[in-house]
Coordinates of C-alpha atoms in Angstrom, one line a residue:
X269 CA 11.3 -16.3 43.3
X270 CA 13.0 -13.0 43.8
X271 CA 12.6 -11.1 47.1
X272 CA 10.4 -8.4 45.5
X273 CA 8.0 -11.1 44.1
X274 CA 5.5 -11.0 47.0
X275 CA 5.4 -7.1 46.8
X276 CA 4.5 -7.3 43.2
X277 CA 1.7 -10.0 43.8
X278 CA 0.4 -7.5 46.3
X279 CA 0.2 -4.9 43.9
X280 CA -2.1 -6.8 41.5
X281 CA -4.3 -7.7 44.3
X282 CA -6.3 -10.8 43.6
X283 CA -5.8 -10.6 39.9
X284 CA -3.5 -13.1 38.0
X285 CA -0.4 -11.6 36.4
X286 CA -0.8 -10.5 32.8
X287 CA 1.9 -11.9 30.4
X288 CA 4.4 -9.5 28.6
X289 CA 4.7 -9.8 24.9
X290 CA 7.4 -8.1 22.6
X291 CA 4.8 -5.1 22.1
X292 CA 4.6 -4.2 25.9
X293 CA 8.5 -4.7 26.3
X294 CA 9.1 -2.6 23.1
X295 CA 6.9 0.1 24.6
X296 CA 8.5 -0.1 28.0
X297 CA 11.8 0.5 26.8
X298 CA 10.8 3.4 24.6
X299 CA 10.3 5.3 28.1
X300 CA 12.8 3.4 30.4
X301 CA 12.2 6.5 33.1
X302 CA 8.7 5.9 33.8
X303 CA 8.5 4.2 37.3
X304 CA 4.6 3.8 36.8
X305 CA 4.8 1.6 33.7
X306 CA 8.0 -0.2 35.1
X307 CA 6.3 -1.2 38.4
X308 CA 2.9 -2.1 36.6
X309 CA 4.5 -4.3 33.9
X310 CA 6.7 -5.9 36.5
X311 CA 3.9 -6.8 38.6
X312 CA 1.9 -8.0 35.6
X313 CA -1.1 -5.5 36.3
X314 CA -3.8 -5.3 33.8
X315 CA -3.1 -1.9 32.6
X316 CA -6.0 -1.9 30.3
X317 CA -8.4 -2.8 33.0
X318 CA -6.9 -0.2 35.4
X319 CA -7.3 2.5 32.7
X320 CA -11.0 1.6 32.3
X321 CA -11.7 1.6 36.1
X322 CA -10.1 5.2 36.0
X323 CA -12.4 6.2 33.3
X324 CA -9.5 6.8 30.9
X325 CA -9.7 3.5 28.3
X326 CA -6.8 2.9 26.3
X327 CA -6.8 5.0 23.1
X328 CA -5.8 2.1 21.0
X329 CA -6.4 -1.6 20.1
X330 CA -7.2 -3.9 17.3
X331 CA -10.9 -4.4 16.1
X332 CA -12.4 -7.9 16.7
X333 CA -12.3 -8.2 12.8
X334 CA -8.7 -7.6 12.4
X335 CA -8.1 -9.9 15.4
X336 CA -10.0 -12.7 13.8
X337 CA -8.4 -12.0 10.5
X338 CA -5.0 -12.2 12.0
X339 CA -5.7 -15.4 13.9
X340 CA -7.0 -17.1 10.7
X341 CA -3.8 -16.0 8.7
X342 CA -1.6 -17.4 11.5
X343 CA -3.6 -20.6 11.5
X344 CA -3.4 -20.8 7.7
X345 CA 0.4 -20.3 7.7
X346 CA 0.8 -22.9 10.6
X347 CA -1.5 -25.7 9.2
X348 CA -0.1 -29.2 8.8
X349 CA 2.9 -28.6 10.9
X350 CA 3.9 -25.3 9.1
X351 CA 3.9 -26.9 5.6
X352 CA 3.0 -23.8 3.9
X353 CA 5.6 -21.7 6.0
X354 CA 8.3 -24.3 5.0
X355 CA 7.3 -23.9 1.3
X356 CA 7.2 -20.2 1.4
X357 CA 10.8 -20.1 3.0
X358 CA 12.1 -22.6 0.3
X359 CA 10.5 -21.0 -2.9
X360 CA 10.2 -17.4 -2.1
X361 CA 13.4 -16.9 -0.3
X362 CA 15.5 -19.5 -1.9
X363 CA 16.5 -20.9 1.5
X364 CA 17.8 -24.5 1.6
X365 CA 15.4 -25.5 4.2
X366 CA 15.6 -29.4 5.0
X367 CA 12.7 -31.5 6.2
X368 CA 12.1 -30.6 9.8
X369 CA 10.3 -31.7 12.9
X370 CA 7.6 -29.6 14.2
X371 CA 6.9 -29.1 18.1
X372 CA 3.9 -27.2 19.4
X373 CA 4.7 -25.9 22.8
X374 CA 1.4 -23.8 23.7
X375 CA 0.3 -26.8 25.9
X376 CA 2.6 -29.1 27.6
X377 CA 1.0 -32.4 28.6
X378 CA -2.5 -30.6 28.9
X379 CA -0.9 -27.9 31.1
X380 CA -0.7 -24.3 30.1
X381 CA 1.4 -23.2 33.0
X382 CA 4.1 -20.6 31.9
X383 CA 7.0 -22.3 34.0
X384 CA 6.3 -25.7 32.6
X385 CA 6.2 -24.6 29.2
X386 CA 9.5 -22.5 29.7
X387 CA 11.2 -25.7 31.1
X388 CA 10.0 -27.5 27.8
X389 CA 11.1 -24.8 25.5
X390 CA 14.4 -24.9 27.3
X391 CA 14.9 -28.6 26.9
X392 CA 13.9 -28.7 23.2
X393 CA 16.0 -25.9 22.1
X394 CA 19.0 -27.4 24.0
X395 CA 18.5 -30.8 22.2
X396 CA 18.3 -29.0 18.9
X397 CA 21.5 -27.0 19.5
X398 CA 23.2 -30.1 20.5
X399 CA 22.1 -32.5 17.4
X400 CA 22.0 -29.7 14.8
X401 CA 18.5 -31.1 13.7
X402 CA 16.1 -28.7 12.1
X403 CA 13.0 -28.1 14.2
X404 CA 10.1 -25.6 14.0
X405 CA 9.1 -24.6 17.4
X406 CA 5.6 -23.1 17.6
X407 CA 4.5 -21.0 20.4
X408 CA 7.9 -21.5 22.4
X409 CA 7.9 -19.7 25.8
X410 CA 11.0 -17.4 26.3
X411 CA 12.0 -15.3 29.4
X412 CA 13.6 -12.2 29.5
X413 CA 14.5 -10.2 32.7
X414 CA 13.0 -6.8 32.8
X415 CA 13.8 -4.3 35.7
X416 CA 15.0 -7.3 37.6
X417 CA 11.7 -9.4 37.1
X418 CA 11.2 -12.3 34.8
X419 CA 8.9 -11.5 31.7
X420 CA 7.6 -14.5 29.8
X421 CA 7.5 -14.0 25.8
X422 CA 5.8 -16.1 23.1
X423 CA 7.2 -15.6 19.6
X424 CA 4.8 -16.8 16.7
X425 CA 7.6 -19.4 15.6
X426 CA 11.1 -20.3 16.0
X427 CA 12.7 -22.0 12.9
X428 CA 15.9 -23.9 13.9
X429 CA 19.1 -24.8 11.8
X430 CA 18.8 -22.5 8.7
X431 CA 22.3 -22.4 7.7
X432 CA 23.3 -23.4 11.1
X433 CA 21.3 -20.5 13.2
X434 CA 18.3 -20.1 15.0
X435 CA 15.9 -17.6 13.3
X436 CA 12.6 -16.0 14.6
X437 CA 9.7 -16.0 12.3
X438 CA 7.2 -13.3 12.8
X439 CA 3.7 -13.8 11.5
X440 CA 1.6 -10.4 10.9
X441 CA -1.6 -9.7 9.3
X442 CA -0.9 -6.3 7.8
X443 CA -0.5 -6.6 3.8
X444 CA 2.5 -6.3 1.7
X445 CA 1.3 -4.7 -1.5
X446 CA 3.5 -4.6 -4.6
X447 CA 6.4 -5.6 -2.4
X448 CA 5.7 -2.8 0.2
X449 CA 4.3 -2.6 3.5
X450 CA 3.3 0.2 5.9
X451 CA 6.7 1.4 7.2
X452 CA 5.4 2.1 10.7
X453 CA 3.9 -1.5 10.8
X454 CA 7.1 -2.9 9.5
X455 CA 9.1 -0.9 12.2
X456 CA 6.8 -2.1 14.9
X457 CA 7.5 -5.6 13.8
X458 CA 11.1 -5.2 13.7
X459 CA 11.2 -3.8 17.2
X460 CA 8.9 -6.7 18.6
X461 CA 11.2 -9.2 16.7
X462 CA 14.2 -7.8 18.2
X463 CA 12.7 -8.4 21.7
X464 CA 12.3 -12.3 20.7
X465 CA 15.8 -12.3 19.4
X466 CA 17.4 -10.9 22.4
X467 CA 15.5 -13.2 24.7
X468 CA 16.3 -16.3 22.5
X469 CA 20.1 -15.2 22.5
X470 CA 20.0 -15.1 26.3
X471 CA 18.5 -18.4 26.4
X472 CA 21.1 -20.0 24.0
X473 CA 24.0 -18.2 26.1
X474 CA 22.5 -19.8 29.3
X475 CA 22.5 -23.3 27.8
X476 CA 26.2 -22.8 27.1
X477 CA 26.3 -21.9 23.5
X478 CA 27.4 -18.9 21.4
X479 CA 24.5 -16.3 21.4
X480 CA 25.5 -15.6 17.8
X481 CA 23.8 -18.8 16.9
X482 CA 20.7 -16.8 17.0
X483 CA 20.5 -14.8 13.9
X484 CA 19.9 -11.1 13.7
X485 CA 17.8 -11.7 10.5
X486 CA 14.2 -12.5 11.1
X487 CA 11.5 -13.6 8.6
X488 CA 8.4 -11.2 8.4
X489 CA 5.4 -13.4 6.9
X490 CA 2.4 -11.3 5.9
X491 CA -0.5 -11.4 3.5
X492 CA 0.5 -10.5 -0.1
X493 CA -1.8 -7.8 -1.9
X494 CA -4.7 -8.2 0.5
X495 CA -5.1 -11.6 -0.1
X496 CA -4.6 -14.6 2.2
X497 CA -1.6 -15.9 0.3
X498 CA 1.5 -15.4 2.5
X499 CA 4.8 -13.8 1.6
X500 CA 8.1 -13.8 3.4
X501 CA 10.6 -10.9 3.8
X502 CA 14.2 -11.1 5.7
X503 CA 14.4 -8.5 8.2
X504 CA 17.7 -7.2 9.8
X505 CA 17.1 -6.2 13.3
X506 CA 20.4 -5.2 14.4
X507 CA 19.6 -1.4 15.0
X508 CA 16.5 -2.3 17.0
X509 CA 18.7 -4.9 19.0
X510 CA 21.2 -2.2 20.0
X511 CA 18.5 0.2 21.0
X512 CA 16.8 -2.4 23.1
X513 CA 20.0 -3.5 24.9
X514 CA 20.6 0.1 25.9
X515 CA 17.3 1.1 26.9
X516 CA 16.8 -2.2 28.9
X517 CA 20.1 -1.3 30.9
X518 CA 18.6 2.1 31.6
X519 CA 15.2 0.9 33.2
X520 CA 15.4 1.6 37.0
X521 CA 15.3 -1.7 39.0
X522 CA 12.0 -2.3 40.3
X523 CA 13.0 -3.1 43.9
X524 CA 14.3 0.5 44.1
X525 CA 11.1 2.1 43.3
X526 CA 9.1 -0.5 45.6
X527 CA 11.3 0.5 48.6
X528 CA 9.8 4.1 48.1
X529 CA 6.2 3.1 47.9
X530 CA 3.6 2.6 50.6
X531 CA 3.5 -0.8 51.8
X532 CA -0.3 -1.2 51.5
X533 CA -0.3 0.0 47.7
X534 CA -2.5 -2.0 45.2
X535 CA -3.9 -1.5 42.0
X536 CA -7.0 -3.4 42.8
X537 CA -10.3 -1.4 41.3
X538 CA -11.9 0.7 44.1
X539 CA -12.1 4.1 45.5
X540 CA -8.2 4.3 46.2
X541 CA -7.2 3.2 42.9
X542 CA -6.7 6.9 41.6
X543 CA -4.6 7.8 44.6
X544 CA -2.5 4.5 44.4
X545 CA -1.7 5.1 40.5
X546 CA -0.6 8.5 41.4
X547 CA 1.6 7.2 44.1
X548 CA 4.0 5.9 41.4
X549 CA 5.8 8.6 39.6
X550 CA 5.0 8.7 35.7
X551 CA 7.0 10.2 32.8
X552 CA 4.4 11.1 30.3
X553 CA 5.0 12.2 26.8
X554 CA 2.9 12.4 23.9
X555 CA 4.5 9.5 22.3
X556 CA 3.0 7.3 25.2
X557 CA -0.3 7.6 23.4
X558 CA 0.8 5.2 20.7
X559 CA 1.8 2.3 23.0
X560 CA 0.6 2.6 26.6
X561 CA -2.7 1.8 28.0
X562 CA -2.4 4.4 30.8
X563 CA -1.6 7.3 28.4
X564 CA -4.8 9.2 28.8
X565 CA -4.7 9.1 32.4
X566 CA -1.2 10.2 32.6
X567 CA -1.8 12.8 30.1
X568 CA -4.6 14.5 32.0
X569 CA -2.4 14.1 35.2
X570 CA 0.6 16.0 33.3
X571 CA -1.7 18.7 32.0
X572 CA -3.3 19.3 35.3
X573 CA 0.3 19.6 36.8
X574 CA 1.5 21.7 34.2
X575 CA 4.5 19.1 33.4
X576 CA 6.8 20.0 30.6
X577 CA 6.6 16.4 29.5
X578 CA 3.1 17.0 28.3
X579 CA 4.7 19.2 25.5
X580 CA 7.0 16.3 24.3
X581 CA 10.0 14.6 25.2
X582 CA 12.3 17.0 22.9
X583 CA 10.8 20.0 24.9
X584 CA 11.4 18.3 28.3
X585 CA 14.9 17.3 27.3
X586 CA 15.6 20.8 26.1
X587 CA 14.3 22.2 29.5
X588 CA 16.5 19.7 31.6
X589 CA 15.7 20.3 35.2
X590 CA 12.7 22.2 34.4
X591 CA 9.7 20.0 35.3
X592 CA 6.7 22.6 35.2
X593 CA 5.6 24.7 32.4
X594 CA 4.7 27.5 35.1
X595 CA 8.6 27.5 36.1
X596 CA 9.8 27.5 32.4
X597 CA 7.7 30.6 31.9
X598 CA 8.7 32.5 35.2
X599 CA 12.4 31.9 33.9
X600 CA 11.6 33.1 30.6
X601 CA 9.8 36.4 32.1
X602 CA 12.7 37.0 34.4
X603 CA 10.5 36.9 37.4
X604 CA 12.1 33.8 38.9
X605 CA 15.7 33.8 39.7
X606 CA 17.4 30.5 38.3
X607 CA 19.8 28.1 40.5
X608 CA 23.3 27.8 39.3
X609 CA 22.4 24.6 37.3
X610 CA 19.7 26.2 35.5
X611 CA 21.4 29.5 34.6
X612 CA 22.1 28.4 30.9
X613 CA 18.5 27.0 30.6
X614 CA 16.9 30.3 31.9
X615 CA 19.2 32.4 29.5
X616 CA 17.9 30.3 26.5
X617 CA 14.4 30.8 27.8
X618 CA 14.8 34.4 27.9
X619 CA 16.3 34.5 24.4
X620 CA 13.3 32.5 23.1
X621 CA 10.8 34.8 25.0
X622 CA 12.6 37.8 23.4
X623 CA 12.6 36.5 19.9
X624 CA 8.9 35.5 20.1
X625 CA 8.1 38.9 21.2
X626 CA 9.9 40.6 18.5
X627 CA 8.3 38.2 15.9
X628 CA 4.8 39.0 17.1
X629 CA 5.5 42.7 17.2
X630 CA 6.8 42.6 13.4
X631 CA 3.7 40.7 12.5
X632 CA 1.3 43.2 14.2
X633 CA 3.2 46.2 12.4
X634 CA 2.7 44.4 9.1
X635 CA -0.9 43.7 9.7
X636 CA -1.6 47.5 10.4

């Protein structure tokens, strides 16, 4: 256990830790400078429950119908030891998939504990790497360090020994119609699969093998043409892997953030919850609305403070060093003298203000 683990347990109060999944890590790496999300995710805080307690419930989520449909589709694909999945890989993709063993790692000896499941996952993958035997691992539990803290991840399936390499198989319930799927959904699946590939590569490396034995090509399994008949598509996640590695390296280490926080800080529901959340700095941008449960609360906070991030990451980055909209307007109007490091930004703001004024004046004359 790491030195910061007791502090992270305290942040949750009496609540059990929430598991990470690929979606949460993909969202976290999309905003690596956000200390608030970093701390809450590292501690396993239920952000959805916190957001609801604050009166700002998450602006996204699947309907119960979609969840039920997705679970039914996954169960169908995995039925009888993934028989339909193996047939799909052989027939649809033309892969020379041999007869393989099947191991379900969702429960180990009647125990659903994360550490026990992870240990068994390591042991079985190590054995498969040594023997070269083909094996399908269902619900393996991988681990990836996020900001210095271990996060447990559960891919849908790992298929071992296709052309001598491990492959991640991602099962999604969105439809592929006439060979095409919604680009945003495919992109999200690629980002999530890249998280699993990276975690699996690190495990393989820890076991003393070449991480390249984990393929960058994953297999995306979806319903075809709105039916329950599955189809499989190979997906190259090398671009997503490169982004993921770079962004994980940028995430501020949690222990440094914790050092600056009050010793009694906790995210337990109660009168002090909003104050506790505000004690950890956020880095809100409109893009957060698509992937973070705290987005509505952080947006309200950013607007109230006049933060430039509320206008978008590109605006905030262009105004580097100017965190408040009021400061930007004052620099643009020339009523605030900029420091040396903001001189160039101030000049650009004054130019933009002048061009805007000229455009408005021209439009007014044309209307007259």
